GROMACS .gro file of C-alpha atoms in nm:
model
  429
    1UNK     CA    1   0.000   0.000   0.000
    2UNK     CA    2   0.238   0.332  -0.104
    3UNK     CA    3  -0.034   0.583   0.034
    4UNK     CA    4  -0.245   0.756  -0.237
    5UNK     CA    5  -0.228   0.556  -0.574
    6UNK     CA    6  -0.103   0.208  -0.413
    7UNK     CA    7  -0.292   0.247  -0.131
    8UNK     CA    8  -0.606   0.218  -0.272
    9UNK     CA    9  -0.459  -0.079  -0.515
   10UNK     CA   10  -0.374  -0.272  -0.212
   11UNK     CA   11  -0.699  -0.210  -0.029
   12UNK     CA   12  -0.898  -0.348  -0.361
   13UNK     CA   13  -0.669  -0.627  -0.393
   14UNK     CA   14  -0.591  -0.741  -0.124
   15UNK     CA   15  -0.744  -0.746   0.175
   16UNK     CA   16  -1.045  -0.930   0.261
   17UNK     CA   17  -1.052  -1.268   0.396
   18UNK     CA   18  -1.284  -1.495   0.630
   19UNK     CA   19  -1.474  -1.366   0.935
   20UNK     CA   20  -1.204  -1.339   1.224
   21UNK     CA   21  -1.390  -1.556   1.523
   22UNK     CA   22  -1.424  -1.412   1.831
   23UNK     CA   23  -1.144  -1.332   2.074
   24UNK     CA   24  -1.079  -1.450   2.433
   25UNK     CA   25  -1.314  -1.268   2.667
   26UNK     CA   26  -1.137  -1.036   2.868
   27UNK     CA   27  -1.221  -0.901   3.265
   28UNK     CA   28  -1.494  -0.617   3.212
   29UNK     CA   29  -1.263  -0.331   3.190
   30UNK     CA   30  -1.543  -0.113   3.060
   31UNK     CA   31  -1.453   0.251   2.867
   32UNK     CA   32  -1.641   0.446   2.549
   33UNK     CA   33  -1.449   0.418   2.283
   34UNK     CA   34  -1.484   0.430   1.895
   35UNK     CA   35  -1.425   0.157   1.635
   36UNK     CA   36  -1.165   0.160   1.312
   37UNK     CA   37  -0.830   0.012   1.328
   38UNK     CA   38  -0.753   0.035   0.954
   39UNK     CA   39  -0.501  -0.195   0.852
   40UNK     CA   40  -0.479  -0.384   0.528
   41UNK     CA   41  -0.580  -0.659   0.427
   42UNK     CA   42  -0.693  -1.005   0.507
   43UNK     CA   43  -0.653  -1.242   0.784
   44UNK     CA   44  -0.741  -1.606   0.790
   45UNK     CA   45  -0.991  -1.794   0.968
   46UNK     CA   46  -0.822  -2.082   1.233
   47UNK     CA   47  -0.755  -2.349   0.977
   48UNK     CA   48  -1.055  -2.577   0.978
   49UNK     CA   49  -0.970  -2.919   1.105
   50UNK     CA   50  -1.039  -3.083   0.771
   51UNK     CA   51  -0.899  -2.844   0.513
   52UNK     CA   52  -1.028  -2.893   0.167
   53UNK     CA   53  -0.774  -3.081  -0.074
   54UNK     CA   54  -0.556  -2.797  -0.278
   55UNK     CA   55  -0.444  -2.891  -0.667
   56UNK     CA   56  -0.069  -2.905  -0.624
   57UNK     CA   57   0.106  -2.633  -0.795
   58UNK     CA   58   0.305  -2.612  -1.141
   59UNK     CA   59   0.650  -2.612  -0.961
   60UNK     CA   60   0.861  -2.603  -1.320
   61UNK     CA   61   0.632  -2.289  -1.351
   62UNK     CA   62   0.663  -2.158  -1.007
   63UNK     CA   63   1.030  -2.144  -1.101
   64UNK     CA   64   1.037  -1.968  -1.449
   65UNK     CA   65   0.822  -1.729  -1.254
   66UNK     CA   66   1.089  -1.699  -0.981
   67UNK     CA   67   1.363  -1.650  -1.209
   68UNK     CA   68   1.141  -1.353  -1.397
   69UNK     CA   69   1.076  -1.189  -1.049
   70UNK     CA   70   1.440  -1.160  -0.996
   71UNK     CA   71   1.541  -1.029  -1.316
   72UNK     CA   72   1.246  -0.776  -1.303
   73UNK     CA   73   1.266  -0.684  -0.952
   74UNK     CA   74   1.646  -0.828  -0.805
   75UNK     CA   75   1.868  -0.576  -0.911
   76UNK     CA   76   2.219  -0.519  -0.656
   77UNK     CA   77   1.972  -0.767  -0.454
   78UNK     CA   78   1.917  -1.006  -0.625
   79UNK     CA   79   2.142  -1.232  -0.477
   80UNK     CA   80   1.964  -1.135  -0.090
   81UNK     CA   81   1.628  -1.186  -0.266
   82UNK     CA   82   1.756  -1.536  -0.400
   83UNK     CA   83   1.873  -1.708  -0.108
   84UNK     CA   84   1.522  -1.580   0.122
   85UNK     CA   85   1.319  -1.754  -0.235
   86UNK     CA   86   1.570  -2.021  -0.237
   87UNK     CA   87   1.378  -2.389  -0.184
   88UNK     CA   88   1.017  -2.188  -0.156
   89UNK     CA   89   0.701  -2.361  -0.346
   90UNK     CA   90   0.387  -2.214  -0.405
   91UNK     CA   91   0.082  -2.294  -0.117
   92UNK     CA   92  -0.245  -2.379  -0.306
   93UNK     CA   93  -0.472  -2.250  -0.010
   94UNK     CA   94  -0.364  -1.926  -0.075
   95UNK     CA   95  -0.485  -1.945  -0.414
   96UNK     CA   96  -0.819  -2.087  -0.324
   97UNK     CA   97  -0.879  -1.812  -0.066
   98UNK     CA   98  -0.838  -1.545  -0.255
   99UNK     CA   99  -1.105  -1.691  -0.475
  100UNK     CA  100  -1.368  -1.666  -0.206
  101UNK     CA  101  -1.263  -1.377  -0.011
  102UNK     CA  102  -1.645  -1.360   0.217
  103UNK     CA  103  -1.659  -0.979   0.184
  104UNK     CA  104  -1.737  -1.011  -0.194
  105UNK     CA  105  -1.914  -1.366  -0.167
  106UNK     CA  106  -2.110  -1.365   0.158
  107UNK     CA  107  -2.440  -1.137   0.191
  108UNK     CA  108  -2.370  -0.812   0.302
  109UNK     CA  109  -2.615  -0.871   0.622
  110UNK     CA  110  -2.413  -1.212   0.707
  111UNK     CA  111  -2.080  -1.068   0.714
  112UNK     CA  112  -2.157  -0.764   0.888
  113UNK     CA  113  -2.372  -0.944   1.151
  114UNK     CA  114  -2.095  -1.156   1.204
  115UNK     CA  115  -1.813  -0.876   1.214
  116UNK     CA  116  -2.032  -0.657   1.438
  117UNK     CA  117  -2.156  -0.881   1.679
  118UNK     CA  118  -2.261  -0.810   2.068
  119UNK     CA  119  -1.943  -1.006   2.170
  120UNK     CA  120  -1.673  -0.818   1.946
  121UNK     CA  121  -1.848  -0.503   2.034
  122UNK     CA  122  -1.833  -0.571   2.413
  123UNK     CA  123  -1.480  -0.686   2.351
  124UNK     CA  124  -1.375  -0.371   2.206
  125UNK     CA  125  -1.535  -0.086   2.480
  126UNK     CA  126  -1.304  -0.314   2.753
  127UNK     CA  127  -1.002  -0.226   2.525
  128UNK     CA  128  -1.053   0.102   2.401
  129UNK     CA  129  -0.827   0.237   2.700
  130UNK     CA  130  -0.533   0.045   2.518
  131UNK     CA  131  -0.567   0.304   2.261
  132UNK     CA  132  -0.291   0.557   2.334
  133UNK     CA  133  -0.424   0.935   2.358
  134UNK     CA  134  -0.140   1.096   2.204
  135UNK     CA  135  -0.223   0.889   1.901
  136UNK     CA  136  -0.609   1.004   1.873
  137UNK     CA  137  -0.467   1.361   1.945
  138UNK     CA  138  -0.193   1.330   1.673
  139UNK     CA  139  -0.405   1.168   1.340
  140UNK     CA  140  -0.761   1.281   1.458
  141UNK     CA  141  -0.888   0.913   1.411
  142UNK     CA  142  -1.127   0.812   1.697
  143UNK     CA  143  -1.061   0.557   1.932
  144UNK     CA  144  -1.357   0.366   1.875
  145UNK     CA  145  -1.240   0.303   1.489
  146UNK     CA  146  -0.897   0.196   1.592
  147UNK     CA  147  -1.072  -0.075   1.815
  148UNK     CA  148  -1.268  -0.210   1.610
  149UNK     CA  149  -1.021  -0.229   1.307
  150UNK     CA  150  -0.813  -0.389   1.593
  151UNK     CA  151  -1.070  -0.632   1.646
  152UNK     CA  152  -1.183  -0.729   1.296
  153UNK     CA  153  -0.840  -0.799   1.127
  154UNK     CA  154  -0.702  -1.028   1.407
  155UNK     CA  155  -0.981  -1.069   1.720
  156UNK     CA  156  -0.762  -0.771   1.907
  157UNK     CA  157  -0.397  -0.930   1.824
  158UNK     CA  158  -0.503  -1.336   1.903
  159UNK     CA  159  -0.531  -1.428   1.552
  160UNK     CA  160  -0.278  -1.226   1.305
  161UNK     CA  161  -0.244  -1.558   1.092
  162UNK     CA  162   0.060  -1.790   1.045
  163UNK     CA  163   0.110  -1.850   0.691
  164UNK     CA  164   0.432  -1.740   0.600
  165UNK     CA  165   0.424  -1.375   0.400
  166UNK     CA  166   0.693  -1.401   0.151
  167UNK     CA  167   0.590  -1.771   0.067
  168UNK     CA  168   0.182  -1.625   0.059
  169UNK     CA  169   0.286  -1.329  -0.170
  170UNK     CA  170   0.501  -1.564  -0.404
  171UNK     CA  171   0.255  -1.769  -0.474
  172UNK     CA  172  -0.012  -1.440  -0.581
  173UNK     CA  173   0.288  -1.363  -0.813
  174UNK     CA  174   0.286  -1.705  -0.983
  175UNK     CA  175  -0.086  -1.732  -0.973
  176UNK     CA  176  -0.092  -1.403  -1.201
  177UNK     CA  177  -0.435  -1.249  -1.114
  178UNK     CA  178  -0.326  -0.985  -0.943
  179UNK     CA  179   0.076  -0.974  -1.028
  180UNK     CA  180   0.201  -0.649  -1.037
  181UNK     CA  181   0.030  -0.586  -0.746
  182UNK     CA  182   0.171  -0.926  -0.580
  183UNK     CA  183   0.535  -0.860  -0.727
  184UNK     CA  184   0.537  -0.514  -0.544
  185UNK     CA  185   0.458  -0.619  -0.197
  186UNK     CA  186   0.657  -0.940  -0.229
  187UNK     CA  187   1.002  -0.743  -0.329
  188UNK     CA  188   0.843  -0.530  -0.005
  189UNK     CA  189   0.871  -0.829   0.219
  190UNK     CA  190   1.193  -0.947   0.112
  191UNK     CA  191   1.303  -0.569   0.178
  192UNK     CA  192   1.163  -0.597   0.533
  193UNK     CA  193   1.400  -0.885   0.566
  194UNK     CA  194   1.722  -0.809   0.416
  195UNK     CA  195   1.742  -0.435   0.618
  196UNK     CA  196   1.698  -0.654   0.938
  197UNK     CA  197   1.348  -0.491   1.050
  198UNK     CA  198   1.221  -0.874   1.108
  199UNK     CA  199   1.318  -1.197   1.079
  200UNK     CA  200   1.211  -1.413   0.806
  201UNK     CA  201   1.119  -1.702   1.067
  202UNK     CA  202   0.844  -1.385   1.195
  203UNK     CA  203   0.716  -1.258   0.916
  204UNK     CA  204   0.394  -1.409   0.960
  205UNK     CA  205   0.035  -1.291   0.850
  206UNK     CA  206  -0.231  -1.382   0.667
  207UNK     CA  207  -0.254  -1.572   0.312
  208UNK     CA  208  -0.282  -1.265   0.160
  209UNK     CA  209   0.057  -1.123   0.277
  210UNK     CA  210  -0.129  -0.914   0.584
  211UNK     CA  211   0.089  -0.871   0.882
  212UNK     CA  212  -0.002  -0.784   1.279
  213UNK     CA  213  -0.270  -0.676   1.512
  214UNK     CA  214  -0.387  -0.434   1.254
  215UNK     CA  215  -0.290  -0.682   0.925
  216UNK     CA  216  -0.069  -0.457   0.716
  217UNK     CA  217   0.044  -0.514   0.368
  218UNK     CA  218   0.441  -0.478   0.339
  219UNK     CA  219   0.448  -0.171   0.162
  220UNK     CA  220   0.239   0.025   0.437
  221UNK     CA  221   0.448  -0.153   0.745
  222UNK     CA  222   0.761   0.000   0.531
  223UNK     CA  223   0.587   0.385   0.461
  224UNK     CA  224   0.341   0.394   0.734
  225UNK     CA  225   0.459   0.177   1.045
  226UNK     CA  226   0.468   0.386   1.312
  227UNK     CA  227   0.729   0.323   1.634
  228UNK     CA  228   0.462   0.437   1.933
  229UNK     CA  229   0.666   0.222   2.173
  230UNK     CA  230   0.987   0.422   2.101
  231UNK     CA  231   1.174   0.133   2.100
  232UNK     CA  232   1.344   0.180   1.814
  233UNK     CA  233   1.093  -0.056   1.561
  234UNK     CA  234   0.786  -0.066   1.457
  235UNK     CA  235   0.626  -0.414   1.596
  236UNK     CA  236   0.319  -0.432   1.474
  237UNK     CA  237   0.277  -0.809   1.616
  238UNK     CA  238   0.376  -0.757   1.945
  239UNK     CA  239   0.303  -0.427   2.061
  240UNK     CA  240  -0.092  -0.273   2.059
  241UNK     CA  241   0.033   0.070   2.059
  242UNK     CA  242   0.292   0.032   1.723
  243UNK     CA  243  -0.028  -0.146   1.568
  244UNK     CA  244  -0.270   0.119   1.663
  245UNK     CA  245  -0.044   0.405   1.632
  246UNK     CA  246   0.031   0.228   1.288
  247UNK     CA  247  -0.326   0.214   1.170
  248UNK     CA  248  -0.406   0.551   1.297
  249UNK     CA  249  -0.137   0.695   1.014
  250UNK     CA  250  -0.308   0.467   0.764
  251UNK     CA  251  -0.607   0.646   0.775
  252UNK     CA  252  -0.498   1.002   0.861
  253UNK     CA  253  -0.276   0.958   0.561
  254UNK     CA  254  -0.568   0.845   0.327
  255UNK     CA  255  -0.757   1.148   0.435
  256UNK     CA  256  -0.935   1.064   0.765
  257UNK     CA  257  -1.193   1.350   0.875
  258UNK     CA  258  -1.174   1.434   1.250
  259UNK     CA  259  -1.508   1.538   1.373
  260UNK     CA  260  -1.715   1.345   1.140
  261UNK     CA  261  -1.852   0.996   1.117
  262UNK     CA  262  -1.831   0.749   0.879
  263UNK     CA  263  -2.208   0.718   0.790
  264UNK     CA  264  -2.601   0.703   0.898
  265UNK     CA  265  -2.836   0.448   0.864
  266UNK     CA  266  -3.143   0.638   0.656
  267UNK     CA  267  -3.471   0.599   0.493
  268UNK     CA  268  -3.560   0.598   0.209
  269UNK     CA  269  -3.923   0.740   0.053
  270UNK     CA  270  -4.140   0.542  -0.136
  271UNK     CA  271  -4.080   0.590  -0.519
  272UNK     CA  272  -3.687   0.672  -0.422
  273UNK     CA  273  -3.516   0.591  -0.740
  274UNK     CA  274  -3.259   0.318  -0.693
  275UNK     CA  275  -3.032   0.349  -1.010
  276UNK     CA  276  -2.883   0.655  -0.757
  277UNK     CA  277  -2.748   0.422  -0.525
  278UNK     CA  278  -2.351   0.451  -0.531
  279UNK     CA  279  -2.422   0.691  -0.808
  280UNK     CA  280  -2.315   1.090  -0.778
  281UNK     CA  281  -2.209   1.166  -0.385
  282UNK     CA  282  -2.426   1.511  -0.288
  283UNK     CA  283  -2.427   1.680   0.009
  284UNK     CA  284  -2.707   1.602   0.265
  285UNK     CA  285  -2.905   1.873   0.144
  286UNK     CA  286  -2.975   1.728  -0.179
  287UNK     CA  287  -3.040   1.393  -0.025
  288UNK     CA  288  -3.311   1.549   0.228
  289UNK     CA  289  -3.470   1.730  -0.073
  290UNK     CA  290  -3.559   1.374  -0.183
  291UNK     CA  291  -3.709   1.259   0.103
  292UNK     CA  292  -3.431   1.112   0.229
  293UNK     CA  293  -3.420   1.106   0.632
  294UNK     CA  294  -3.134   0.946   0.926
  295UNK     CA  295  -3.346   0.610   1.030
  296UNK     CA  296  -3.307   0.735   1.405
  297UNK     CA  297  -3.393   1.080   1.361
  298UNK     CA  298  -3.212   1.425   1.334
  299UNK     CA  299  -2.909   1.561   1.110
  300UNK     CA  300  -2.580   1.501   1.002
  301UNK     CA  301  -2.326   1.775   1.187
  302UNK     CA  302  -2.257   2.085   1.014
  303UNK     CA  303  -1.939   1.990   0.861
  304UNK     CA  304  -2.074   1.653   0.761
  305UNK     CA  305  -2.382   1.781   0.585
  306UNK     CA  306  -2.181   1.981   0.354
  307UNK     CA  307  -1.980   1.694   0.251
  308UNK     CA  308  -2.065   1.495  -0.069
  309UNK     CA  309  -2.213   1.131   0.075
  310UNK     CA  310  -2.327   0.858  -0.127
  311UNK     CA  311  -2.648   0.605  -0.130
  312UNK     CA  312  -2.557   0.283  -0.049
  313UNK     CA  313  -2.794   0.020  -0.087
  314UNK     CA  314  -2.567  -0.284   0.006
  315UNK     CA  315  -2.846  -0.564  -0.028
  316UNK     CA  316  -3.034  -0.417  -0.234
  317UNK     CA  317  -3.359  -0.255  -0.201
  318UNK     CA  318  -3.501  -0.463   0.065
  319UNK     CA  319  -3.222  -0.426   0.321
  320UNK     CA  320  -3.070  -0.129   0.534
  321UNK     CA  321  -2.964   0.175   0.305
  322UNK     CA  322  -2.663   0.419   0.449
  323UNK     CA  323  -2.545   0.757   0.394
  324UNK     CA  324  -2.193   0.711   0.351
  325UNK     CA  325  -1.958   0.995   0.401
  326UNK     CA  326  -1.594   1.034   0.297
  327UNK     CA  327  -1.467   0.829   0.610
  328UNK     CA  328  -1.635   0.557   0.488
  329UNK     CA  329  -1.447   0.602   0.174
  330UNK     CA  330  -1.162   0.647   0.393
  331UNK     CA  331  -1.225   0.237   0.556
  332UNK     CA  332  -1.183   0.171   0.224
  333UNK     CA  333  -0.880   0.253   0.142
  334UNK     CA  334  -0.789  -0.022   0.398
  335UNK     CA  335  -0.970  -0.285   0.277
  336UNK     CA  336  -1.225  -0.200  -0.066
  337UNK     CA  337  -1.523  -0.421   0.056
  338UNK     CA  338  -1.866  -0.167   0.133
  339UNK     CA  339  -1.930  -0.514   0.359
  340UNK     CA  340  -1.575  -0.443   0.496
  341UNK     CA  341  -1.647  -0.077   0.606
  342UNK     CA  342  -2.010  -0.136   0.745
  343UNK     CA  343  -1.862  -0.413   0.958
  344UNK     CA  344  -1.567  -0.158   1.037
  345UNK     CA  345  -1.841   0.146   1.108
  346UNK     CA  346  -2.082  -0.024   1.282
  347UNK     CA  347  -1.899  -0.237   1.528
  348UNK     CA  348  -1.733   0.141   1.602
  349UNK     CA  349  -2.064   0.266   1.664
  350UNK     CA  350  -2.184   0.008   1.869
  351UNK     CA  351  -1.820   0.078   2.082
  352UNK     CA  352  -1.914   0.449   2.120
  353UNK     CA  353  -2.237   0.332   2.301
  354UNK     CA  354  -2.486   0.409   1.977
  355UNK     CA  355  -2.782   0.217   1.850
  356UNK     CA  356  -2.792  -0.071   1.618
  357UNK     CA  357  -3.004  -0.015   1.283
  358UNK     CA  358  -3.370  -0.032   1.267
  359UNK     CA  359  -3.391  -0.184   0.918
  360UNK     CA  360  -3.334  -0.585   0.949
  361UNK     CA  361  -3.104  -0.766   0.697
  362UNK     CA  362  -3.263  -0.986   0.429
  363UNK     CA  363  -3.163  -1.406   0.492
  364UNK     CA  364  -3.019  -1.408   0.140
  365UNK     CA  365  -2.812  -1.722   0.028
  366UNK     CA  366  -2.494  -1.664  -0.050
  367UNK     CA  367  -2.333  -1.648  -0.447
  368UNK     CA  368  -2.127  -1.974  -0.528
  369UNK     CA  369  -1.833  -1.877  -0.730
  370UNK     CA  370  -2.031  -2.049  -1.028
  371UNK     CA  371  -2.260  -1.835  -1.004
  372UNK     CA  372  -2.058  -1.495  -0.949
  373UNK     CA  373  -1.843  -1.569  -1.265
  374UNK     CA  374  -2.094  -1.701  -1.441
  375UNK     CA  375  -2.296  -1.389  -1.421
  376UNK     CA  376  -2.000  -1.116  -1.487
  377UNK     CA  377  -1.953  -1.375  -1.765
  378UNK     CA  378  -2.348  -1.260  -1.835
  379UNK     CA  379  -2.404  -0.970  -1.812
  380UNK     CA  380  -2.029  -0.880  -2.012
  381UNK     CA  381  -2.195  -1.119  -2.287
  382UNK     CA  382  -2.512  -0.877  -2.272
  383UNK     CA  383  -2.359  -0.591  -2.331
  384UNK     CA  384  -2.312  -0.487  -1.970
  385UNK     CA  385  -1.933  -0.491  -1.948
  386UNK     CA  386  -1.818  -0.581  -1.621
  387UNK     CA  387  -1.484  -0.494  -1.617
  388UNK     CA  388  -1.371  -0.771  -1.568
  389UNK     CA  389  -1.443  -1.107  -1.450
  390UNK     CA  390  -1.332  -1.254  -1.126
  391UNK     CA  391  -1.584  -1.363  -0.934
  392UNK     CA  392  -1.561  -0.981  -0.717
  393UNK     CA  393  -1.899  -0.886  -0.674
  394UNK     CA  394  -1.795  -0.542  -0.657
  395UNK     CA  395  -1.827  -0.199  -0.779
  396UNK     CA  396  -1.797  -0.218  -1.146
  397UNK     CA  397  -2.022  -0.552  -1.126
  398UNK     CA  398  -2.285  -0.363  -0.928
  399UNK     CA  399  -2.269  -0.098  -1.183
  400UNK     CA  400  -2.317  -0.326  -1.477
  401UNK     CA  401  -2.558  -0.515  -1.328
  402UNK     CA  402  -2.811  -0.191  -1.269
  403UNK     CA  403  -2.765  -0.099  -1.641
  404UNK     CA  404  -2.903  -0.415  -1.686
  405UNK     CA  405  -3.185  -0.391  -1.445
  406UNK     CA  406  -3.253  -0.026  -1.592
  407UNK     CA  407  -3.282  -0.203  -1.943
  408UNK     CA  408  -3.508  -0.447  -1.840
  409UNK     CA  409  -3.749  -0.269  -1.651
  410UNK     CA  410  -3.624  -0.383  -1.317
  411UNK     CA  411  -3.581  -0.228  -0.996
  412UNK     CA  412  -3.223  -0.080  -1.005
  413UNK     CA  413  -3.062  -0.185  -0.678
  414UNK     CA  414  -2.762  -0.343  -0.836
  415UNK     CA  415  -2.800  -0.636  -0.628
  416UNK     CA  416  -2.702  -1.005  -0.698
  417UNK     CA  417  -2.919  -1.239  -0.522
  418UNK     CA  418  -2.846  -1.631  -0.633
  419UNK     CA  419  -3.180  -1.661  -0.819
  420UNK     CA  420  -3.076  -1.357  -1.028
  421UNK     CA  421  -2.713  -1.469  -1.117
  422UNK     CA  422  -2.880  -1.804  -1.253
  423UNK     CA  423  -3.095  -1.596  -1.460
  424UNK     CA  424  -2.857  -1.417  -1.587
  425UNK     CA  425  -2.625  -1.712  -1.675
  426UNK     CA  426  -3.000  -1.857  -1.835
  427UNK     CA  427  -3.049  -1.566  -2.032
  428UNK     CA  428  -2.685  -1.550  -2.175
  429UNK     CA  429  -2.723  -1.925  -2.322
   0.00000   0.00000   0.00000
């Protein structure tokens, strides 16, 4: 994640992985605090005890890949780079993760249910006094937020993931769907080791390459690790306040705004058209005009209401719809799932003592990876260009997938349930 440009890359690419479970219970340690630890990327469930069998991997390939990386990326250390590749093979879990990452696979409502829940929340208000002061003084990002980033990427530091990072971000590389990308943080990684900043025996993290409490991609530990403890490194796996202090420069960097929220719950009016969801942000104003109101009542602050907010809609039309205001955006550039941020927002919210929503989520069934592909495969083959497909129910997806609604007389949520993806895959022959 190099802030700005890369930072957003990295968010998109690569975090997101399983539902962290819960962590240990802790003694009742009770203080307000505010939720978003923004890290970077994914962490890994606790293996399950009967993994699914992996395809082996092309090692002959895995090589002529290796020997490419060094030429393209090795330069004078190429021979340091070597010897930490030397003997390495690809893992095969790490390529079937990142093809069912659960915050573009699982309904919105059963990820965020999961992320916020009454436990993690409670979990969080009896940390929130590990949470440094001088760090919410110096980047402006709320307490609550670093908490419950803390607590989503790794259960509050009890589950950071063991794969091994340099062997995880090879094996991206090889795979080739995200390799630039891959390449970048891997050279990264070996960088980390070679200066002596860790030890290749602890760079540990998730499959995706995520390291620490607060699951940081490479690049950002390198540009925006953050030495809190002042002892003379940034240890983002064994000390909360590096991790915290760490995230906290994440998101002040990618443009955190103090004083304002992330988002509200609203309602929306009968006859509200849908095709504006994730559409042009306005500010509040515009939104009210419409008959848009906050689902508990009231206003956005003063600052906030002059800020440009989008719709979002993020299962569909018959589930919870949310104001979302740059912060938001902001969550984002940690991780690029909407599910990610509402799980991120709302378990902050429910740290900082507020309300759950009043809207219930629809029980949807979640997308196979059949049926994800096969209806980007659709809906490109229909003229509605995906961008791309992947299996990423995301952005560009939605987008092309309300076109299509709008074309055929549907109601333009941009929402894929199952029954609609086989449809789609139907209509395209």
């Amino acid at each position: 994640m190099r802030i700005s440009l890369r930072l957003l890359l990295i968010v998109s690419v690569a975090a997101c992985a399983p539902m962290l479970p819960e962590a240990p219970p802790v003694p009742p340690v009770i203080t307000p605090g505010e939720p978003t630890p923004l890290a970077g990327s994914p962490v890994p469930l606790a293996p399950p005890s009967q993994p699914p069998v992996d395809t082996p991997a092309d090692q002959a390939g895995f090589e002529g890949w290796k020997q490419g990386f060094l030429a393209r990326h090795g330069g004078a250390r190429r021979a340091e780079y070597e010897r930490e590749l030397a003997g390495l093979t690809p893992d095969p879990s790490v390529i079937r993760l990142d093809r069912n990452q659960p915050e573009f696979s699982r309904p919105a409502g059963a990820y965020v249910q999961s992320a916020a829940s009454a436990t993690r929340i409670a979990q969080g208000r009896a940390r929130t006094d590990r949470v440094p002061w001088e760090v919410t003084r110096r980047y402006g990002v709320p307490t609550e937020i670093l908490v419950s980033i803390w607590g989503n990427e790794s259960g509050y530091g009890a589950i950071q993931g063991n794969y091994d990072v340099v062997r995880s971000l090879a094996t991206l590389a090889f795979d080739g769907r995200r390799r630039d990308w891959a390449e970048s943080e891997l050279r990264d990684a070996l960088d980390i080791v070679v200066d002596g900043r860790r030890d290749r025996a602890g760079l540990k993290g998730s499959w995706a390459g995520a390291m620490g409490q607060t699951q940081f991609m490479p690049d950002a530990y390198l540009r925006l690790g953050v030495d809190q403890s002042g002892d003379g490194k940034v240890d983002i796996w064994g000390s909360d306040a590096d991790a915290l202090a760490s995230a906290a420069n994440l998101l002040a960097q990618a443009g955190w705004k103090p004083g304002q929220t992330w988002g509200y719950e609203v309602i929306l009016p009968a006859g509200f058209d849908y095709a504006e969801a994730e559409g042009p942000r306005h500010p509040w104003r515009h939104w009210a005009q419409r008959g848009v109101s906050l689902a508990r009542g009231g206003a956005p602050n003063a600052a906030e209401a002059l800020e440009e907010a989008v719709i979002l809609l993020p299962q569909g039309a018959r589930g919870p719809a949310f104001l979302a205001l740059p912060n938001h955006y902001v969550i984002r550039r940690y991780n690029n799932s909407v599910s990610y941020a509402l799980a991120i927002g709302l378990t902050a919210d429910g740290i900082a003592g507020k309300p759950g929503l009043v809207a219930t989520w629809p029980d949807d069934a979640p997308l196979s990876r059949d049926q994800r592909i096969g209806a980007q495969r659709a809906l490109t083959a229909l003229g509605f260009d995906t961008q791309g497909i992947d299996g990423v129910v995301g952005a560009n997806t939605r987008a092309a997938l309300r076109r299509w609604q709008i074309a055929n007389g549907r109601l333009a949520d941009g929402y894929l349930t199952a029954d609609l993806a086989d449809e789609l895959i139907r209509r395209a022959g």
